[in-house]
Every structure is written in C-alpha cells, then in structure tokens.
C-alpha positions as a printed NumPy array, in Angstrom:
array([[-12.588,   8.255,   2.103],
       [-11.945,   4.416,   2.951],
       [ -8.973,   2.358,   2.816],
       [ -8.165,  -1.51 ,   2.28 ],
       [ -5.031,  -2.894,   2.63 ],
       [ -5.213,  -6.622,   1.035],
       [ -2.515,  -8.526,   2.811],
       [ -3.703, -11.844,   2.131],
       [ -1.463, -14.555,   0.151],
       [  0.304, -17.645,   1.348],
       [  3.382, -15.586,   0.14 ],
       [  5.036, -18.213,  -1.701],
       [  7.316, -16.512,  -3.132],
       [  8.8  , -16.115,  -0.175],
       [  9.167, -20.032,   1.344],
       [ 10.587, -20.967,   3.382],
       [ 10.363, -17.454,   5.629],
       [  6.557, -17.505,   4.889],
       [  5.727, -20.843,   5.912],
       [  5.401, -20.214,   9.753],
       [  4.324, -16.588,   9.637],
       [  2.72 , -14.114,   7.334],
       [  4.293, -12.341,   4.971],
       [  3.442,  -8.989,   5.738],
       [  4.671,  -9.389,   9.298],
       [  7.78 , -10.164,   8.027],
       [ 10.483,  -7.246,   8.538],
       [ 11.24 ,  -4.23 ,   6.092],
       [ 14.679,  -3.008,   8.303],
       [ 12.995,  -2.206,  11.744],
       [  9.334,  -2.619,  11.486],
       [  6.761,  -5.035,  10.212],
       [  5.986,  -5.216,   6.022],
       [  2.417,  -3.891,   6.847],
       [  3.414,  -0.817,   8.569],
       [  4.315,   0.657,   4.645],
       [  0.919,   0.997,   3.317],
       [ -0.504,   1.475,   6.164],
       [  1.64 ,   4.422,   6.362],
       [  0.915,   5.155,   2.744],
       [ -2.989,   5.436,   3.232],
       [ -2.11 ,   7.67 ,   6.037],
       [ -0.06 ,  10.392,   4.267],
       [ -3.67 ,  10.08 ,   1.687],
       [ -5.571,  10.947,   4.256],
       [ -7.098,   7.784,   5.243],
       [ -8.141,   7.006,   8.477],
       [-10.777,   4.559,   8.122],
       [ -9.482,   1.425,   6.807],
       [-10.273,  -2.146,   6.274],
       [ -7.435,  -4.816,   6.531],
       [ -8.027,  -8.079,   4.935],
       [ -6.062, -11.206,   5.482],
       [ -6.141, -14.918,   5.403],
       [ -7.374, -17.066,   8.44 ],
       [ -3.908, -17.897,  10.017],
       [ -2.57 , -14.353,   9.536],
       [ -4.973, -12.264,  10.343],
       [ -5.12 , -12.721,  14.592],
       [ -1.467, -11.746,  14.562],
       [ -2.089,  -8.242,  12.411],
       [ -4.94 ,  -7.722,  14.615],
       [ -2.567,  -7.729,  17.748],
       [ -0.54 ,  -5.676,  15.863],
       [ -2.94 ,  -3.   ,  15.556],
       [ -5.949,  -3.7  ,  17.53 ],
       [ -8.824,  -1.245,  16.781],
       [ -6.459,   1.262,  15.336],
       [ -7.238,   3.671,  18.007],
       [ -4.101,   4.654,  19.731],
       [ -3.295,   6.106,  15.85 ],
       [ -5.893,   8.204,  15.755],
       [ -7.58 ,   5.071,  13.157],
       [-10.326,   3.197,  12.647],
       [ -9.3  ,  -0.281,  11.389],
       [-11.232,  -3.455,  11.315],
       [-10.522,  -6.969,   9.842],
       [-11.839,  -8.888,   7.372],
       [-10.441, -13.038,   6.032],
       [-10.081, -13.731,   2.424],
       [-10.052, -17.642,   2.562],
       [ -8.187, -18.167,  -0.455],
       [ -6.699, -15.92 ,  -3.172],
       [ -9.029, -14.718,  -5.4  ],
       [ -7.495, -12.017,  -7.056],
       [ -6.727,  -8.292,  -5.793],
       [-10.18 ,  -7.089,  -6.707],
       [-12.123,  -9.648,  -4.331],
       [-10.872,  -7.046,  -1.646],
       [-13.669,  -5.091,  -3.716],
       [-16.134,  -8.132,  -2.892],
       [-15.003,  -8.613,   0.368],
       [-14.947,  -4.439,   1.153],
       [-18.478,  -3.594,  -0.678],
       [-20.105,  -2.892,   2.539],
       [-17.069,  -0.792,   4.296],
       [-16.539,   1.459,   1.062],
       [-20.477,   1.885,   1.519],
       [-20.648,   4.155,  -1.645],
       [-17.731,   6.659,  -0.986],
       [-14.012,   6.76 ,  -2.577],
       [-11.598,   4.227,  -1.382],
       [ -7.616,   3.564,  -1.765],
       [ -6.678,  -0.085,  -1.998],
       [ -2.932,  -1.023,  -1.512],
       [ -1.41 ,  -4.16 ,  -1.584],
       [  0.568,  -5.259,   1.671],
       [  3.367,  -6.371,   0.77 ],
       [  4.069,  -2.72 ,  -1.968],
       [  6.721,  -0.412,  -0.491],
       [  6.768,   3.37 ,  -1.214],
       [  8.968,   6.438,  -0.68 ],
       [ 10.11 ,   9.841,  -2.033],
       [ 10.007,  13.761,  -1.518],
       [  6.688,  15.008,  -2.242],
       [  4.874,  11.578,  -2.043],
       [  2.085,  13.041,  -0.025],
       [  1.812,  15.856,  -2.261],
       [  1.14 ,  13.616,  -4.84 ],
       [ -1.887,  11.352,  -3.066],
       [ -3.692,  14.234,  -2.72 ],
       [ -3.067,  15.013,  -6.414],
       [ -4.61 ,  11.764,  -7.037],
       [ -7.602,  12.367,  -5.113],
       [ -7.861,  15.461,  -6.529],
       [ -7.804,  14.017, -10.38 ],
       [ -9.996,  10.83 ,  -9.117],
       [-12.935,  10.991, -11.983],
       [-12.996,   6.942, -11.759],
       [ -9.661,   5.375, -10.873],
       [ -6.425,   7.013, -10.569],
       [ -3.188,   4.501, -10.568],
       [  0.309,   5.292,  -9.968],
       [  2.593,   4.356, -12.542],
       [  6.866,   3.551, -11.862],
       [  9.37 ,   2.595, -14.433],
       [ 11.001,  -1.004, -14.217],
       [ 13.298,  -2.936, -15.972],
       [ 11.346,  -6.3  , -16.065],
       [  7.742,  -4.621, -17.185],
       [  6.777,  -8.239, -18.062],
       [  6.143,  -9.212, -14.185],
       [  3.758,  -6.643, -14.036],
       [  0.579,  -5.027, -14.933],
       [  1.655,  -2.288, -18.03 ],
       [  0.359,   1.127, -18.891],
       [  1.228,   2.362, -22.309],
       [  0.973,   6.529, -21.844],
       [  1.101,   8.977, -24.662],
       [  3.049,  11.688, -25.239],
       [  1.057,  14.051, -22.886],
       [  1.17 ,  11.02 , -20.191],
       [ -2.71 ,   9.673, -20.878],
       [ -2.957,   6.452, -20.329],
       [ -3.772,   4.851, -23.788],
       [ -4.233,   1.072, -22.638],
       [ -3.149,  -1.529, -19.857],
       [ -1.787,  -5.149, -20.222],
       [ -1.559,  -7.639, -17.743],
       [  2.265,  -9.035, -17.667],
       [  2.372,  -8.503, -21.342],
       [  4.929, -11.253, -23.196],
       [  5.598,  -7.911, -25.263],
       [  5.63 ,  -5.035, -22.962],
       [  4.723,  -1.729, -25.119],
       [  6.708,   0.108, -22.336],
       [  8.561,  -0.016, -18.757],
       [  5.579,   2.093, -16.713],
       [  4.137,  -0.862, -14.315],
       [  1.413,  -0.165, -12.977],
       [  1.689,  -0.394,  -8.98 ],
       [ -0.028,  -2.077,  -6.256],
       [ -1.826,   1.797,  -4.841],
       [ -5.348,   2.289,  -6.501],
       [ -8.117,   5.194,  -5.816],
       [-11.277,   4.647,  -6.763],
       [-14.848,   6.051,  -6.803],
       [-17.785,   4.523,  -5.452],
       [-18.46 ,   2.287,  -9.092],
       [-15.573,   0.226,  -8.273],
       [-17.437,  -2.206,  -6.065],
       [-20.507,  -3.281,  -8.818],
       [-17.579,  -3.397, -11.75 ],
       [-15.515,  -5.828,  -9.203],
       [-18.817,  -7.728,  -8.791],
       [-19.601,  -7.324, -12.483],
       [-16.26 ,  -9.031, -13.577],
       [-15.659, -12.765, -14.859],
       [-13.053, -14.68 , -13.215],
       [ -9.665, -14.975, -15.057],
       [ -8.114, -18.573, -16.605],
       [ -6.789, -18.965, -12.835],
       [ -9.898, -18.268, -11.314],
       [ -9.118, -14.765,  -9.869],
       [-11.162, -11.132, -10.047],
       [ -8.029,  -9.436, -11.501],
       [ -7.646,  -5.935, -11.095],
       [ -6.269,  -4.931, -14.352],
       [ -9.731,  -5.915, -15.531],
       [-11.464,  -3.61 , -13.318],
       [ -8.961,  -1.013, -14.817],
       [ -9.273,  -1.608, -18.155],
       [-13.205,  -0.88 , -17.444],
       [-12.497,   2.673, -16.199],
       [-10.086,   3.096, -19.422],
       [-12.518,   2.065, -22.033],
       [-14.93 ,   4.895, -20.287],
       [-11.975,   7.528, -20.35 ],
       [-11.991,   7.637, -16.758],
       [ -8.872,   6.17 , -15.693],
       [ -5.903,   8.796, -15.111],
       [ -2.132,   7.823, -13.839],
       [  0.065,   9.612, -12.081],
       [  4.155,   8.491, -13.114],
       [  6.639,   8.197, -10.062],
       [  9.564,   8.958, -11.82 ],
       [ 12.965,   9.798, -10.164],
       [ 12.733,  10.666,  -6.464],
       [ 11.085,   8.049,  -5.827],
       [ 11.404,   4.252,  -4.809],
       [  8.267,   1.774,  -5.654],
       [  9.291,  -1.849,  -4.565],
       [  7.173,  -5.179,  -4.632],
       [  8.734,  -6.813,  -1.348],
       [  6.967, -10.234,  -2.768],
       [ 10.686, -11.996,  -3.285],
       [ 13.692, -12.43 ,  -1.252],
       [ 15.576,  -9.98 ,  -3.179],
       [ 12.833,  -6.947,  -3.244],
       [ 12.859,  -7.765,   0.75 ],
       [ 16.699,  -7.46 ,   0.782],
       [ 16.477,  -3.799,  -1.558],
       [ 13.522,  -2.939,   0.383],
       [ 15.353,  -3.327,   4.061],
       [ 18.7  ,  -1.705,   2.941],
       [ 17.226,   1.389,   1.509],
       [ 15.374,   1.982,   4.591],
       [ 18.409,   1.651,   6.64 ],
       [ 20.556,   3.796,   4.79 ],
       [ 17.738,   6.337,   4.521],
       [ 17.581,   5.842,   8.718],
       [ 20.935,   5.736,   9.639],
       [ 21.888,   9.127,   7.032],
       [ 19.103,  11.344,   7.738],
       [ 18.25 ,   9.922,  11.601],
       [ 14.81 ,   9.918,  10.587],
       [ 12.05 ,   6.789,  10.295],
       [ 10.802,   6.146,   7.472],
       [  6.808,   4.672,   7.766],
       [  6.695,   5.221,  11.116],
       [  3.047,   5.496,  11.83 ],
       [  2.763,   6.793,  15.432],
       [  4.592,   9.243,  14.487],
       [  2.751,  10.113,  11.193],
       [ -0.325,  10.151,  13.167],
       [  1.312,  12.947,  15.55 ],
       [  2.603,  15.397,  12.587],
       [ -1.407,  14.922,  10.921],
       [ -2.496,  15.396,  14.417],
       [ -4.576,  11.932,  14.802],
       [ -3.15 ,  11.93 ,  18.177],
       [ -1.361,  14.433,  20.387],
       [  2.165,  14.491,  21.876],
       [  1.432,  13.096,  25.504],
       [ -0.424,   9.43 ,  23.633],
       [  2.987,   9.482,  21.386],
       [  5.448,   9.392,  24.001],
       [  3.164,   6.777,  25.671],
       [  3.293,   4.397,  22.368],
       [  7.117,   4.961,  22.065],
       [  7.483,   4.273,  25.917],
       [  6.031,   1.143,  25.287],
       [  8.898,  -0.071,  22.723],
       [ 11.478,   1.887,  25.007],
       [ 14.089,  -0.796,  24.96 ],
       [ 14.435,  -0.555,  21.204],
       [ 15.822,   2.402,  18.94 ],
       [ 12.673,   2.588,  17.327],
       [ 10.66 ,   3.302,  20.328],
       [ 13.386,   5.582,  21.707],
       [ 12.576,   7.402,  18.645],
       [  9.292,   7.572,  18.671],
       [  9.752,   9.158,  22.159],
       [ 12.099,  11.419,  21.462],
       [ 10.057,  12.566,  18.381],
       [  6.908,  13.46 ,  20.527],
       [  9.64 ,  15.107,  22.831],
       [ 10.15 ,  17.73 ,  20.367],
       [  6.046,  18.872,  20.377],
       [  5.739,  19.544,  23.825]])
C-alpha cells in the first residue's frame, strides 16, 4: 500500500498566518498540522508515503521529516507548482503508487475517535475501487456531499451542492485501487482549471464501485483550512491531552506501539525534544517498553 499526503496550497484562507510559512506547519496544540495525517496513514498501515508540497514549503517539511527513517517510514517529496486540484496528487504520484492501492489525505484534515484504526482497515478491507469516509456537518454546502440510502450505499456525490440532499461530507481521506491514476489522467479540468476529486469519485460510483464508510458519533473530522477549524482543532487536542495524559498523533510513538521502531530509537527521538513536554513524553512513553 502507498500513501500521499497533498499539503500543497498557498493556504489563503488562512492570511495573514500563512503568508510567511506553510500552512501545514502551522500548529494543531503541540505539534505541526502535518503530523495528523501523517499519523492517520500510519494507524492504515502505511509506511511508504509520498508528500507533496509547493516550492517554498516543501524544504521546511522535508527537515521536518527527512527520509522518514527514524519512524520506521519511507517518505519522499514531490512540488506541485500551483494548485491544480486534489487529484493532480494522482498525476504527480502515478509513478510512486506504481500499480498498487494508495490512501491520499489532505494535509491540512484532522481526525480522531475510538476505533479509528479499526475502521481503516475496514476500508481496506471493503476497497473494490474507492472507499471514502463520510462525517455529518452542519454547513454540507462547503463540501463535497454523499447522498446514502437507507442501507448506507452511496447513491450519488455533489460537489458543494447550492442544495445539499444531506449533511454526510465527504472528507479529505481516500483509498483507492490501482485505476485511480489513468481516471485522474483521464479527467477534464473543472471551470477553475483543477482535476477535482469528486470527479474521480463520481467515476468509481457510476461503476458501483465506490463504498463509504460514515464517522458518526465518537468521532471528530475537522478541516483546519480556517482560523476557526484551527482554533476547534487545537482545543480539542488539548483537552483530550491534558484529561487523559495521552498524545494524540504522536507519530514516534505510533511507530513504537506498530513496532516500526523499537524502544531504545524512541527514547532517542524524545531525548532529542527533551526540553519540551512533548518530548518528555515521548521518552517516558518508550520508558514503559523496556
């Protein structure tokens, strides 16, 4: 399985925090945007993953991450020059998906609730084409829209509809088989120029091979894209942190509990950050396996 996180965007949305740095380096509570889905393709079992950014952001996620190797990873880097829609990452990826099932996750999408992992390897499981992940919302209009029948099929998918048929949105976490990269290259550009990924969707759907899977209550799905969704996304993490005394997307040590990496390189990575609670945790955390 492959992974792309698409993390490109001038983040607009966001001026003025955006206009000196990227937006997915900006922080969710205590760690970088990016460490989310990157912690989301982990818990599905991703370990090979392709991270694709624009030209001024992506030497700074690089540091971030390097090679991905001190995870237990393999990441590399790829620059979208301008935005051209969430399914260029398809354009860009074709030759690291190289013909096997992938996960695509935008970088700036925030996820959490009991069971999550449980349910990306559902999705794998169900993948005959593409399998999306579904979460209700009170403004369905700002969003992509599946309309589900009563046995939860997915019946049909609208792009910010001016009429939504329902509240499901469809989120920014996408598995795919190996087709997806010749429908991406397959697909006209929209009215603003972009490979759009509802289109790409709405191909699987037409061949009955698109399946969702609803996040319902338990769980949080947040598009971190504003200054408010930043705010929500920050304060649930802290009150989840500071409650439970846990971390919530903290990859080292995800990669310790799916034993990508042992105790001994954990305490090493939390070491490193040893003046901040984070790192303290992350130390204390790989205390507890020896």
């Amino acid at each position: 399985m492959k992974g792309i996180i698409l993390a490109g965007g001038s983040g607009t949305r966001l001026h003025p925090l955006t206009l000196a740095t990227s937006k997915q380096l900006l922080p969710i509570y205590d760690k970088p945007m990016i460490y989310y889905p990157l912690a989301t393709l982990m818990l599905a079992g991703v370990r090979d993953i392709l991270i694709i950014s624009t030209p001024e952001s992506l030497p700074d996620i690089q540091r971030l991450f390097g090679d991905g190797s001190r995870l237990g990873l393999s990441l590399s880097y790829r620059v979208q020059t301008e935005p051209r829609g969430i399914a260029d990452a398809y354009i860009l990826g074709a030759s690291h998906v190289a013909g096997q099932r992938s996960a695509l996750i935008l970088g700036d999408n925030f996820f959490h609730g009991s069971g999550f992992r449980r349910l990306l390897r559902a999705g794998w499981e169900i993948l005959d084409g593409c399998t999306l992940f579904s979460y209700p919302v009170t403004d369905p209009e700002r969003y992509a829209v599946g309309d589900l029948d009563e046995r939860g099929n997915l019946v049909s998918i609208e792009e910010k509809p001016a009429r939504p048929v329902s509240n499901n949105a469809i989120t920014g976490l996408y598995l795919y088989d190996a087709d997806v990269v010749e429908i991406a290259r397959d697909l006209q550009p929209s009215a603003r120029g972009e490979l759009e990924i509802t289109d790409v969707n709405q191909v699987y759907l037409k061949e009955g091979r698109a399946k969702v899977i609803e996040l319902g209550r338990g769980f949080t799905w947040l598009d971190a894209g504003t200054h408010q969704a930043l705010l929500d996304a920050g304060e649930y993490v802290r009150m989840l942190e500071s409650r439970q005394g846990v971390r919530v997307a903290c990859v080292e040590e995800i990669a310790l509990r799916m034993n990508l990496i042992d105790a001994e390189s954990c305490h090493r990575l939390g070491a490193e950050m040893n003046n901040s609670e984070y790192g303290r945790y992350v130390m204390s955390i790989a205390g507890s396996f020896v």
